[in-house]
PDB file of C-alpha atoms in Angstrom:
ATOM      1  CA  MET A   1      10.213  -8.827   0.922  1.00 87.00           C
ATOM      2  CA  ILE A   2       9.160  -7.983  -2.620  1.00 90.00           C
ATOM      3  CA  SER A   3      10.307 -11.244  -4.208  1.00 93.00           C
ATOM      4  CA  LEU A   4       6.783 -12.725  -4.408  1.00 92.00           C
ATOM      5  CA  SER A   5       5.433  -9.595  -6.116  1.00 92.00           C
ATOM      6  CA  VAL A   6       8.366  -9.543  -8.534  1.00 93.00           C
ATOM      7  CA  LEU A   7       7.846 -13.241  -9.283  1.00 94.00           C
ATOM      8  CA  PHE A   8       4.113 -12.689  -9.881  1.00 93.00           C
ATOM      9  CA  VAL A   9       4.712  -9.760 -12.261  1.00 92.00           C
ATOM     10  CA  THR A  10       7.452 -11.670 -14.082  1.00 93.00           C
ATOM     11  CA  VAL A  11       5.396 -14.832 -14.613  1.00 93.00           C
ATOM     12  CA  PHE A  12       2.017 -13.296 -15.392  1.00 92.00           C
ATOM     13  CA  THR A  13       3.039 -10.020 -17.072  1.00 90.00           C
ATOM     14  CA  GLY A  14       6.674  -9.972 -18.184  1.00 92.00           C
ATOM     15  CA  LEU A  15       6.876 -13.418 -19.758  1.00 94.00           C
ATOM     16  CA  PRO A  16       3.515 -13.124 -21.614  1.00 93.00           C
ATOM     17  CA  ILE A  17       4.645  -9.785 -23.064  1.00 93.00           C
ATOM     18  CA  LEU A  18       7.887 -11.336 -24.300  1.00 94.00           C
ATOM     19  CA  ALA A  19       5.988 -14.333 -25.682  1.00 94.00           C
ATOM     20  CA  SER A  20       3.541 -12.046 -27.514  1.00 94.00           C
ATOM     21  CA  PHE A  21       6.400 -10.016 -28.949  1.00 95.00           C
ATOM     22  CA  GLY A  22       8.056 -13.168 -30.274  1.00 95.00           C
ATOM     23  CA  LEU A  23       4.789 -14.549 -31.613  1.00 95.00           C
ATOM     24  CA  SER A  24       4.064 -11.300 -33.459  1.00 95.00           C
ATOM     25  CA  PHE A  25       6.742 -12.278 -36.001  1.00 96.00           C
ATOM     26  CA  PHE A  26       4.993 -15.546 -36.810  1.00 95.00           C
ATOM     27  CA  SER A  27       1.832 -16.739 -38.528  1.00 94.00           C
ATOM     28  CA  TRP A  28       0.173 -19.315 -36.275  1.00 92.00           C
ATOM     29  CA  ASP A  29      -3.325 -20.780 -36.199  1.00 89.00           C
ATOM     30  CA  VAL A  30      -2.686 -23.221 -33.290  1.00 87.00           C
ATOM     31  CA  ILE A  31      -3.404 -26.211 -35.564  1.00 88.00           C
ATOM     32  CA  SER A  32      -0.313 -26.028 -37.785  1.00 89.00           C
ATOM     33  CA  ASP A  33       3.265 -25.162 -36.914  1.00 91.00           C
ATOM     34  CA  PRO A  34       4.181 -21.468 -36.561  1.00 91.00           C
ATOM     35  CA  GLN A  35       5.575 -19.911 -39.734  1.00 94.00           C
ATOM     36  CA  PHE A  36       8.085 -17.079 -39.436  1.00 95.00           C
ATOM     37  CA  VAL A  37       6.845 -14.033 -41.415  1.00 94.00           C
ATOM     38  CA  GLY A  38       9.114 -11.317 -40.049  1.00 92.00           C
ATOM     39  CA  ALA A  39       7.463  -7.896 -39.880  1.00 93.00           C
ATOM     40  CA  ASP A  40       4.579  -8.850 -42.198  1.00 95.00           C
ATOM     41  CA  ASN A  41       2.026  -8.650 -39.378  1.00 95.00           C
ATOM     42  CA  TYR A  42       3.058  -5.071 -38.601  1.00 95.00           C
ATOM     43  CA  VAL A  43       3.042  -4.094 -42.276  1.00 95.00           C
ATOM     44  CA  ARG A  44      -0.403  -5.609 -42.675  1.00 94.00           C
ATOM     45  CA  MET A  45      -1.625  -3.678 -39.649  1.00 94.00           C
ATOM     46  CA  ALA A  46      -0.614  -0.357 -41.212  1.00 91.00           C
ATOM     47  CA  GLY A  47      -3.119  -0.966 -44.031  1.00 92.00           C
ATOM     48  CA  ASP A  48      -5.884  -2.590 -41.984  1.00 93.00           C
ATOM     49  CA  ALA A  49      -8.752  -0.097 -41.752  1.00 94.00           C
ATOM     50  CA  ALA A  50     -10.423  -2.029 -38.913  1.00 93.00           C
ATOM     51  CA  VAL A  51      -7.309  -1.879 -36.740  1.00 95.00           C
ATOM     52  CA  LEU A  52      -6.646   1.796 -37.461  1.00 95.00           C
ATOM     53  CA  SER A  53     -10.274   2.619 -36.671  1.00 95.00           C
ATOM     54  CA  SER A  54     -10.023   0.695 -33.398  1.00 96.00           C
ATOM     55  CA  PHE A  55      -6.970   2.727 -32.373  1.00 96.00           C
ATOM     56  CA  ARG A  56      -8.882   5.942 -33.012  1.00 96.00           C
ATOM     57  CA  VAL A  57     -11.903   4.738 -31.023  1.00 96.00           C
ATOM     58  CA  THR A  58      -9.702   3.512 -28.183  1.00 96.00           C
ATOM     59  CA  ILE A  59      -7.814   6.807 -27.877  1.00 96.00           C
ATOM     60  CA  LEU A  60     -10.989   8.921 -27.959  1.00 96.00           C
ATOM     61  CA  MET A  61     -12.660   6.635 -25.448  1.00 96.00           C
ATOM     62  CA  ALA A  62      -9.619   6.674 -23.155  1.00 96.00           C
ATOM     63  CA  ILE A  63      -9.398  10.484 -23.208  1.00 96.00           C
ATOM     64  CA  SER A  64     -13.118  10.792 -22.427  1.00 96.00           C
ATOM     65  CA  VAL A  65     -12.953   8.272 -19.598  1.00 96.00           C
ATOM     66  CA  VAL A  66      -9.845   9.780 -17.993  1.00 96.00           C
ATOM     67  CA  VAL A  67     -11.120  13.375 -18.112  1.00 96.00           C
ATOM     68  CA  LEU A  68     -14.532  12.481 -16.688  1.00 96.00           C
ATOM     69  CA  GLN A  69     -13.096  10.111 -14.095  1.00 96.00           C
ATOM     70  CA  LEU A  70     -10.594  12.638 -12.757  1.00 96.00           C
ATOM     71  CA  ALA A  71     -13.059  15.534 -12.772  1.00 95.00           C
ATOM     72  CA  LEU A  72     -15.889  13.565 -11.181  1.00 95.00           C
ATOM     73  CA  GLY A  73     -13.596  11.850  -8.682  1.00 94.00           C
ATOM     74  CA  LEU A  74     -12.082  15.145  -7.554  1.00 94.00           C
ATOM     75  CA  GLY A  75     -15.482  16.857  -7.363  1.00 93.00           C
ATOM     76  CA  LEU A  76     -16.988  14.074  -5.250  1.00 93.00           C
ATOM     77  CA  ALA A  77     -13.896  13.959  -3.031  1.00 93.00           C
ATOM     78  CA  VAL A  78     -14.099  17.703  -2.357  1.00 91.00           C
ATOM     79  CA  LEU A  79     -17.787  17.447  -1.444  1.00 90.00           C
ATOM     80  CA  VAL A  80     -17.308  14.421   0.818  1.00 89.00           C
ATOM     81  CA  ASN A  81     -14.222  15.934   2.443  1.00 86.00           C
ATOM     82  CA  GLN A  82     -16.374  18.863   3.563  1.00 82.00           C
ATOM     83  CA  ARG A  83     -18.568  16.546   5.639  1.00 75.00           C
ATOM     84  CA  ARG A  84     -17.623  16.850   9.298  1.00 73.00           C
ATOM     85  CA  SER A  85     -19.166  13.544  10.281  1.00 77.00           C
ATOM     86  CA  ASP A  86     -16.801  10.562  10.057  1.00 79.00           C
ATOM     87  CA  VAL A  87     -19.833   8.313   9.601  1.00 84.00           C
ATOM     88  CA  ALA A  88     -20.968  10.294   6.542  1.00 81.00           C
ATOM     89  CA  ARG A  89     -17.503  10.215   4.998  1.00 82.00           C
ATOM     90  CA  THR A  90     -17.220   6.461   5.585  1.00 85.00           C
ATOM     91  CA  PHE A  91     -20.657   5.885   4.078  1.00 88.00           C
ATOM     92  CA  PHE A  92     -19.883   7.821   0.898  1.00 86.00           C
ATOM     93  CA  ARG A  93     -16.454   6.234   0.501  1.00 86.00           C
ATOM     94  CA  THR A  94     -18.042   2.791   0.722  1.00 87.00           C
ATOM     95  CA  ALA A  95     -20.950   3.660  -1.571  1.00 89.00           C
ATOM     96  CA  PHE A  96     -18.780   5.109  -4.334  1.00 89.00           C
ATOM     97  CA  TYR A  97     -16.216   2.309  -4.113  1.00 89.00           C
ATOM     98  CA  LEU A  98     -18.684  -0.603  -4.208  1.00 90.00           C
ATOM     99  CA  PRO A  99     -19.197  -0.641  -8.034  1.00 90.00           C
ATOM    100  CA  LEU A 100     -15.477  -1.314  -8.429  1.00 89.00           C
ATOM    101  CA  LEU A 101     -15.873  -4.580  -6.528  1.00 90.00           C
ATOM    102  CA  ALA A 102     -18.564  -5.887  -8.869  1.00 90.00           C
ATOM    103  CA  SER A 103     -17.692  -8.065 -11.848  1.00 91.00           C
ATOM    104  CA  THR A 104     -17.208  -5.933 -14.961  1.00 92.00           C
ATOM    105  CA  ALA A 105     -18.994  -8.562 -17.045  1.00 92.00           C
ATOM    106  CA  ALA A 106     -21.977  -8.606 -14.668  1.00 93.00           C
ATOM    107  CA  VAL A 107     -22.143  -4.805 -14.619  1.00 93.00           C
ATOM    108  CA  SER A 108     -21.982  -4.695 -18.428  1.00 94.00           C
ATOM    109  CA  ILE A 109     -24.852  -7.184 -18.775  1.00 94.00           C
ATOM    110  CA  PHE A 110     -26.948  -5.247 -16.259  1.00 94.00           C
ATOM    111  CA  MET A 111     -26.238  -1.911 -17.931  1.00 94.00           C
ATOM    112  CA  GLY A 112     -27.056  -3.424 -21.302  1.00 93.00           C
ATOM    113  CA  TYR A 113     -30.592  -4.050 -20.045  1.00 92.00           C
ATOM    114  CA  MET A 114     -30.780  -0.646 -18.351  1.00 94.00           C
ATOM    115  CA  PHE A 115     -29.932   1.208 -21.588  1.00 94.00           C
ATOM    116  CA  ASP A 116     -31.947  -1.011 -23.943  1.00 92.00           C
ATOM    117  CA  TYR A 117     -33.873   1.111 -26.451  1.00 91.00           C
ATOM    118  CA  LYS A 118     -37.238  -0.672 -26.133  1.00 88.00           C
ATOM    119  CA  PHE A 119     -37.256  -2.279 -22.711  1.00 89.00           C
ATOM    120  CA  GLY A 120     -34.578  -0.363 -20.793  1.00 91.00           C
ATOM    121  CA  LEU A 121     -35.348   1.315 -17.483  1.00 92.00           C
ATOM    122  CA  ILE A 122     -33.653   4.570 -18.543  1.00 94.00           C
ATOM    123  CA  ASN A 123     -35.915   5.100 -21.539  1.00 93.00           C
ATOM    124  CA  TYR A 124     -38.926   3.999 -19.501  1.00 93.00           C
ATOM    125  CA  TYR A 125     -38.446   6.880 -17.067  1.00 94.00           C
ATOM    126  CA  LEU A 126     -37.659   9.284 -19.889  1.00 93.00           C
ATOM    127  CA  GLN A 127     -41.030   8.454 -21.411  1.00 92.00           C
ATOM    128  CA  LEU A 128     -42.736   8.950 -18.049  1.00 92.00           C
ATOM    129  CA  VAL A 129     -41.582  12.582 -17.964  1.00 92.00           C
ATOM    130  CA  GLY A 130     -42.615  13.140 -21.582  1.00 90.00           C
ATOM    131  CA  LEU A 131     -39.233  12.759 -23.269  1.00 90.00           C
ATOM    132  CA  SER A 132     -38.453  10.598 -26.291  1.00 91.00           C
ATOM    133  CA  SER A 133     -36.527   7.351 -26.007  1.00 91.00           C
ATOM    134  CA  VAL A 134     -32.798   7.690 -26.637  1.00 92.00           C
ATOM    135  CA  PRO A 135     -30.981   5.141 -28.841  1.00 92.00           C
ATOM    136  CA  TRP A 136     -28.308   4.577 -26.226  1.00 94.00           C
ATOM    137  CA  LEU A 137     -26.829   1.438 -27.741  1.00 93.00           C
ATOM    138  CA  THR A 138     -28.205   1.536 -31.287  1.00 91.00           C
ATOM    139  CA  SER A 139     -26.571   4.738 -32.560  1.00 93.00           C
ATOM    140  CA  GLY A 140     -22.855   5.318 -32.966  1.00 93.00           C
ATOM    141  CA  PHE A 141     -22.595   8.399 -30.772  1.00 94.00           C
ATOM    142  CA  GLY A 142     -25.081   7.071 -28.210  1.00 94.00           C
ATOM    143  CA  ALA A 143     -23.221   3.767 -27.841  1.00 95.00           C
ATOM    144  CA  PHE A 144     -19.880   5.552 -27.485  1.00 96.00           C
ATOM    145  CA  VAL A 145     -21.231   7.857 -24.774  1.00 95.00           C
ATOM    146  CA  THR A 146     -22.946   4.991 -22.951  1.00 96.00           C
ATOM    147  CA  ILE A 147     -19.781   2.875 -22.832  1.00 96.00           C
ATOM    148  CA  VAL A 148     -17.823   5.847 -21.494  1.00 96.00           C
ATOM    149  CA  LEU A 149     -20.443   6.564 -18.814  1.00 95.00           C
ATOM    150  CA  VAL A 150     -20.571   2.948 -17.662  1.00 95.00           C
ATOM    151  CA  ALA A 151     -16.774   2.714 -17.501  1.00 95.00           C
ATOM    152  CA  VAL A 152     -16.538   5.955 -15.536  1.00 96.00           C
ATOM    153  CA  TRP A 153     -19.335   4.931 -13.158  1.00 94.00           C
ATOM    154  CA  GLN A 154     -17.577   1.696 -12.274  1.00 93.00           C
ATOM    155  CA  GLN A 155     -14.036   3.076 -12.040  1.00 93.00           C
ATOM    156  CA  VAL A 156     -14.590   6.483 -10.438  1.00 94.00           C
ATOM    157  CA  GLY A 157     -14.678   4.962  -6.942  1.00 93.00           C
ATOM    158  CA  PHE A 158     -10.961   4.193  -7.085  1.00 93.00           C
ATOM    159  CA  THR A 159     -10.073   7.744  -8.120  1.00 95.00           C
ATOM    160  CA  PHE A 160     -12.490   9.142  -5.555  1.00 94.00           C
ATOM    161  CA  VAL A 161     -10.887   7.227  -2.669  1.00 92.00           C
ATOM    162  CA  LEU A 162      -7.417   8.377  -3.739  1.00 94.00           C
ATOM    163  CA  PHE A 163      -8.497  12.008  -3.832  1.00 94.00           C
ATOM    164  CA  VAL A 164     -10.288  11.807  -0.485  1.00 91.00           C
ATOM    165  CA  ALA A 165      -7.129  10.481   1.154  1.00 90.00           C
ATOM    166  CA  ALA A 166      -4.988  13.115  -0.587  1.00 92.00           C
ATOM    167  CA  LEU A 167      -7.264  15.990   0.450  1.00 91.00           C
ATOM    168  CA  MET A 168      -7.301  14.786   4.057  1.00 89.00           C
ATOM    169  CA  SER A 169      -3.485  14.869   4.065  1.00 88.00           C
ATOM    170  CA  VAL A 170      -3.290  18.553   3.071  1.00 88.00           C
ATOM    171  CA  PRO A 171      -1.719  20.411   6.043  1.00 88.00           C
ATOM    172  CA  LYS A 172      -4.389  22.288   8.006  1.00 87.00           C
ATOM    173  CA  GLU A 173      -1.963  25.110   8.776  1.00 89.00           C
ATOM    174  CA  ILE A 174      -1.793  26.025   5.090  1.00 88.00           C
ATOM    175  CA  LEU A 175      -5.585  26.042   4.749  1.00 86.00           C
ATOM    176  CA  GLU A 176      -5.935  28.131   7.915  1.00 87.00           C
ATOM    177  CA  ALA A 177      -3.373  30.619   6.614  1.00 90.00           C
ATOM    178  CA  ALA A 178      -5.266  30.882   3.327  1.00 87.00           C
ATOM    179  CA  SER A 179      -8.531  31.451   5.192  1.00 86.00           C
ATOM    180  CA  ILE A 180      -6.957  34.215   7.316  1.00 87.00           C
ATOM    181  CA  ASP A 181      -5.679  35.877   4.125  1.00 84.00           C
ATOM    182  CA  GLY A 182      -9.246  35.905   2.812  1.00 85.00           C
ATOM    183  CA  ALA A 183      -8.955  33.202   0.170  1.00 83.00           C
ATOM    184  CA  LYS A 184     -12.309  32.016  -1.148  1.00 87.00           C
ATOM    185  CA  PRO A 185     -13.147  28.262  -1.192  1.00 84.00           C
ATOM    186  CA  TRP A 186     -12.800  28.046  -4.983  1.00 87.00           C
ATOM    187  CA  ALA A 187      -9.442  29.825  -4.954  1.00 88.00           C
ATOM    188  CA  THR A 188      -8.253  27.605  -2.087  1.00 89.00           C
ATOM    189  CA  LEU A 189      -9.144  24.520  -4.110  1.00 89.00           C
ATOM    190  CA  ILE A 190      -7.474  25.645  -7.347  1.00 89.00           C
ATOM    191  CA  ARG A 191      -4.407  27.397  -5.961  1.00 89.00           C
ATOM    192  CA  ILE A 192      -3.635  25.344  -2.860  1.00 90.00           C
ATOM    193  CA  LYS A 193      -5.350  21.955  -2.679  1.00 91.00           C
ATOM    194  CA  VAL A 194      -4.934  20.901  -6.317  1.00 91.00           C
ATOM    195  CA  PRO A 195      -1.175  21.740  -6.450  1.00 91.00           C
ATOM    196  CA  LEU A 196      -0.592  19.942  -3.143  1.00 91.00           C
ATOM    197  CA  ILE A 197      -2.368  16.775  -4.321  1.00 93.00           C
ATOM    198  CA  SER A 198      -0.901  16.926  -7.847  1.00 93.00           C
ATOM    199  CA  PRO A 199       1.204  13.738  -7.309  1.00 93.00           C
ATOM    200  CA  THR A 200      -2.022  11.868  -6.548  1.00 94.00           C
ATOM    201  CA  ILE A 201      -3.681  13.390  -9.626  1.00 94.00           C
ATOM    202  CA  LEU A 202      -0.763  12.178 -11.745  1.00 94.00           C
ATOM    203  CA  PHE A 203      -0.987   8.658 -10.318  1.00 94.00           C
ATOM    204  CA  ALA A 204      -4.768   8.533 -10.766  1.00 95.00           C
ATOM    205  CA  GLY A 205      -4.471   9.823 -14.332  1.00 94.00           C
ATOM    206  CA  VAL A 206      -1.837   7.260 -15.314  1.00 95.00           C
ATOM    207  CA  VAL A 207      -3.802   4.344 -13.826  1.00 94.00           C
ATOM    208  CA  ALA A 208      -7.073   5.554 -15.359  1.00 95.00           C
ATOM    209  CA  PHE A 209      -5.490   5.911 -18.803  1.00 96.00           C
ATOM    210  CA  ILE A 210      -3.903   2.442 -18.711  1.00 95.00           C
ATOM    211  CA  ASN A 211      -7.240   0.888 -17.720  1.00 94.00           C
ATOM    212  CA  ALA A 212      -9.183   2.913 -20.306  1.00 95.00           C
ATOM    213  CA  MET A 213      -6.870   1.854 -23.132  1.00 95.00           C
ATOM    214  CA  GLN A 214      -7.684  -1.771 -22.315  1.00 94.00           C
ATOM    215  CA  LEU A 215     -11.489  -1.487 -22.277  1.00 94.00           C
ATOM    216  CA  PHE A 216     -12.986  -4.756 -23.451  1.00 95.00           C
ATOM    217  CA  ASP A 217     -15.837  -6.082 -21.325  1.00 93.00           C
ATOM    218  CA  GLN A 218     -18.165  -3.074 -21.587  1.00 94.00           C
ATOM    219  CA  PRO A 219     -18.070  -2.568 -25.381  1.00 95.00           C
ATOM    220  CA  TYR A 220     -17.912  -6.287 -26.178  1.00 95.00           C
ATOM    221  CA  ILE A 221     -20.826  -7.308 -23.941  1.00 95.00           C
ATOM    222  CA  MET A 222     -23.033  -4.251 -24.397  1.00 94.00           C
ATOM    223  CA  THR A 223     -22.602  -3.531 -28.124  1.00 94.00           C
ATOM    224  CA  LYS A 224     -20.279  -6.196 -29.605  1.00 92.00           C
ATOM    225  CA  GLY A 225     -18.237  -3.250 -30.828  1.00 92.00           C
ATOM    226  CA  GLY A 226     -21.133  -1.756 -32.733  1.00 88.00           C
ATOM    227  CA  PRO A 227     -23.121  -0.256 -34.182  1.00 91.00           C
ATOM    228  CA  GLY A 228     -20.676  -0.540 -37.028  1.00 90.00           C
ATOM    229  CA  THR A 229     -17.274   0.127 -35.512  1.00 92.00           C
ATOM    230  CA  ALA A 230     -18.373   2.943 -33.190  1.00 94.00           C
ATOM    231  CA  THR A 231     -17.280   1.102 -30.038  1.00 95.00           C
ATOM    232  CA  THR A 232     -14.823  -1.420 -31.488  1.00 96.00           C
ATOM    233  CA  THR A 233     -11.774  -0.979 -29.281  1.00 96.00           C
ATOM    234  CA  THR A 234      -8.308  -2.318 -30.022  1.00 96.00           C
ATOM    235  CA  THR A 235      -8.720  -5.101 -27.474  1.00 96.00           C
ATOM    236  CA  ILE A 236     -11.827  -6.318 -29.318  1.00 96.00           C
ATOM    237  CA  VAL A 237      -9.989  -6.403 -32.650  1.00 96.00           C
ATOM    238  CA  MET A 238      -7.115  -8.183 -30.952  1.00 96.00           C
ATOM    239  CA  TYR A 239      -9.483 -10.766 -29.466  1.00 95.00           C
ATOM    240  CA  GLN A 240     -11.274 -11.298 -32.770  1.00 95.00           C
ATOM    241  CA  SER A 241      -8.006 -11.729 -34.671  1.00 94.00           C
ATOM    242  CA  ALA A 242      -6.464 -14.169 -32.218  1.00 93.00           C
ATOM    243  CA  PHE A 243      -9.324 -16.199 -30.751  1.00 93.00           C
ATOM    244  CA  GLN A 244     -12.021 -16.001 -33.430  1.00 92.00           C
ATOM    245  CA  ASN A 245      -9.943 -15.938 -36.620  1.00 93.00           C
ATOM    246  CA  LEU A 246      -7.066 -17.980 -35.112  1.00 93.00           C
ATOM    247  CA  GLN A 247      -4.498 -15.424 -36.284  1.00 94.00           C
ATOM    248  CA  PHE A 248      -2.460 -15.419 -33.095  1.00 95.00           C
ATOM    249  CA  GLY A 249       0.579 -13.790 -34.670  1.00 95.00           C
ATOM    250  CA  TYR A 250      -1.484 -10.900 -35.978  1.00 96.00           C
ATOM    251  CA  GLY A 251      -3.341 -10.548 -32.688  1.00 95.00           C
ATOM    252  CA  SER A 252      -0.009 -10.478 -30.843  1.00 95.00           C
ATOM    253  CA  ALA A 253       1.275  -7.739 -33.153  1.00 96.00           C
ATOM    254  CA  ILE A 254      -1.805  -5.637 -32.366  1.00 96.00           C
ATOM    255  CA  SER A 255      -1.253  -6.145 -28.641  1.00 95.00           C
ATOM    256  CA  ILE A 256       2.379  -5.043 -28.910  1.00 96.00           C
ATOM    257  CA  ILE A 257       1.428  -1.830 -30.720  1.00 96.00           C
ATOM    258  CA  LEU A 258      -1.225  -1.172 -28.060  1.00 96.00           C
ATOM    259  CA  LEU A 259       1.402  -1.699 -25.356  1.00 95.00           C
ATOM    260  CA  LEU A 260       3.785   0.722 -27.067  1.00 95.00           C
ATOM    261  CA  MET A 261       1.005   3.320 -27.320  1.00 95.00           C
ATOM    262  CA  ILE A 262       0.278   2.992 -23.597  1.00 95.00           C
ATOM    263  CA  LEU A 263       3.971   3.287 -22.739  1.00 95.00           C
ATOM    264  CA  ALA A 264       4.380   6.318 -24.998  1.00 95.00           C
ATOM    265  CA  VAL A 265       1.412   8.220 -23.574  1.00 93.00           C
ATOM    266  CA  THR A 266       2.376   7.277 -20.012  1.00 93.00           C
ATOM    267  CA  GLY A 267       5.875   8.596 -20.690  1.00 93.00           C
ATOM    268  CA  LEU A 268       4.396  11.852 -21.995  1.00 93.00           C
ATOM    269  CA  GLN A 269       2.273  12.129 -18.855  1.00 91.00           C
ATOM    270  CA  PHE A 270       5.352  11.854 -16.648  1.00 91.00           C
ATOM    271  CA  LEU A 271       7.258  14.267 -18.874  1.00 92.00           C
ATOM    272  CA  ALA A 272       4.487  16.861 -18.700  1.00 89.00           C
ATOM    273  CA  ALA A 273       4.184  16.264 -14.952  1.00 88.00           C
ATOM    274  CA  ARG A 274       7.552  17.935 -14.416  1.00 86.00           C
ATOM    275  CA  LYS A 275       5.877  21.295 -14.969  1.00 85.00           C
ATOM    276  CA  TRP A 276       2.678  20.873 -12.951  1.00 85.00           C
ATOM    277  CA  VAL A 277       3.345  18.244 -10.272  1.00 84.00           C
ATOM    278  CA  PHE A 278       4.663  19.614  -6.995  1.00 80.00           C
ATOM    279  CA  TYR A 279       6.243  17.383  -4.356  1.00 77.00           C
ATOM    280  CA  GLN A 280       6.354  18.652  -0.794  1.00 66.00           C
TER     281      GLN A 280
END
C-alpha cells in the first residue's frame, strides 16, 4: 500500500541526497571530469564568510518564521473555532488556506511590487495617513522583516488548518468540566487546550522549521539576497555556488551541512517534546 510513496521518496529524495553527499567530495564544473578533493569543500566552507553569514541569516529567519507562524496560526484557529456557524468556519478555513495554493514565485513577485519603496501600495497608503515611506526592501532590517512576513503570510494557512482540526477534536466533556469548575477562557486555553493539542503543535513546528530553513524563492526574487547579505539564505549561497559559479561539489557540501543542521534541530525538537507533549 505504501510502496508507491516509498518509491517516490527514494527516487526523488533519498537518491539525490546520496548523490549530493558523494559529489561534495569532488570538484566538478560540469564541463571537465570530476576531481576528487576529499574534505576540502568542507574545510573551505569553515572559512567562507559568505556561507557562515548565510547560516546565521537562515537560522534567525527560521526562528522568526516558526514563532510567528505557530502563534498566529493558533490565535486564528482559536478565534475561528469560537464561531458557531459552520459556514463561517468553512469560509475562514478556505480564505486563510488559499495563499498556500498560490505559486511562491508569483507571490514573491507580487509582494515585491507591494513593498516597493517608491511605487509600492504599502508605502502609498502610509503616505495617505501622513506617515513616512518605509524602506521595506532597501534596508537590511526592513528586508529581513518583510521576507519573514511574506513567508508567514503564505504558510500560516497550513498551520491554521491543523490547529482548527486539533481544537475541534478536544473532548467537550473536559471543556464542560473546566467551565463548571469556573475556569476562565484564557486559563482553559493555556492549561487544557494547548496541552491536549501539543502533538499537533509539535508536528506543525517541525514542518514549519524544515520549510523555513529552505527559504529561497522569497529572498531571491524580492531582494536577491540583499541589501548586502541581510537576506542571503543558505539555499541562495548553495544555488549561486552550484548553478552560477559551476562549483557543484562546493554547492553539494553546503547542502549537506544544511541537511545536517535541519536534522539536528528536528532531533532537538523531538527530544524537548518529551517534556511538554502529552499524548492522550
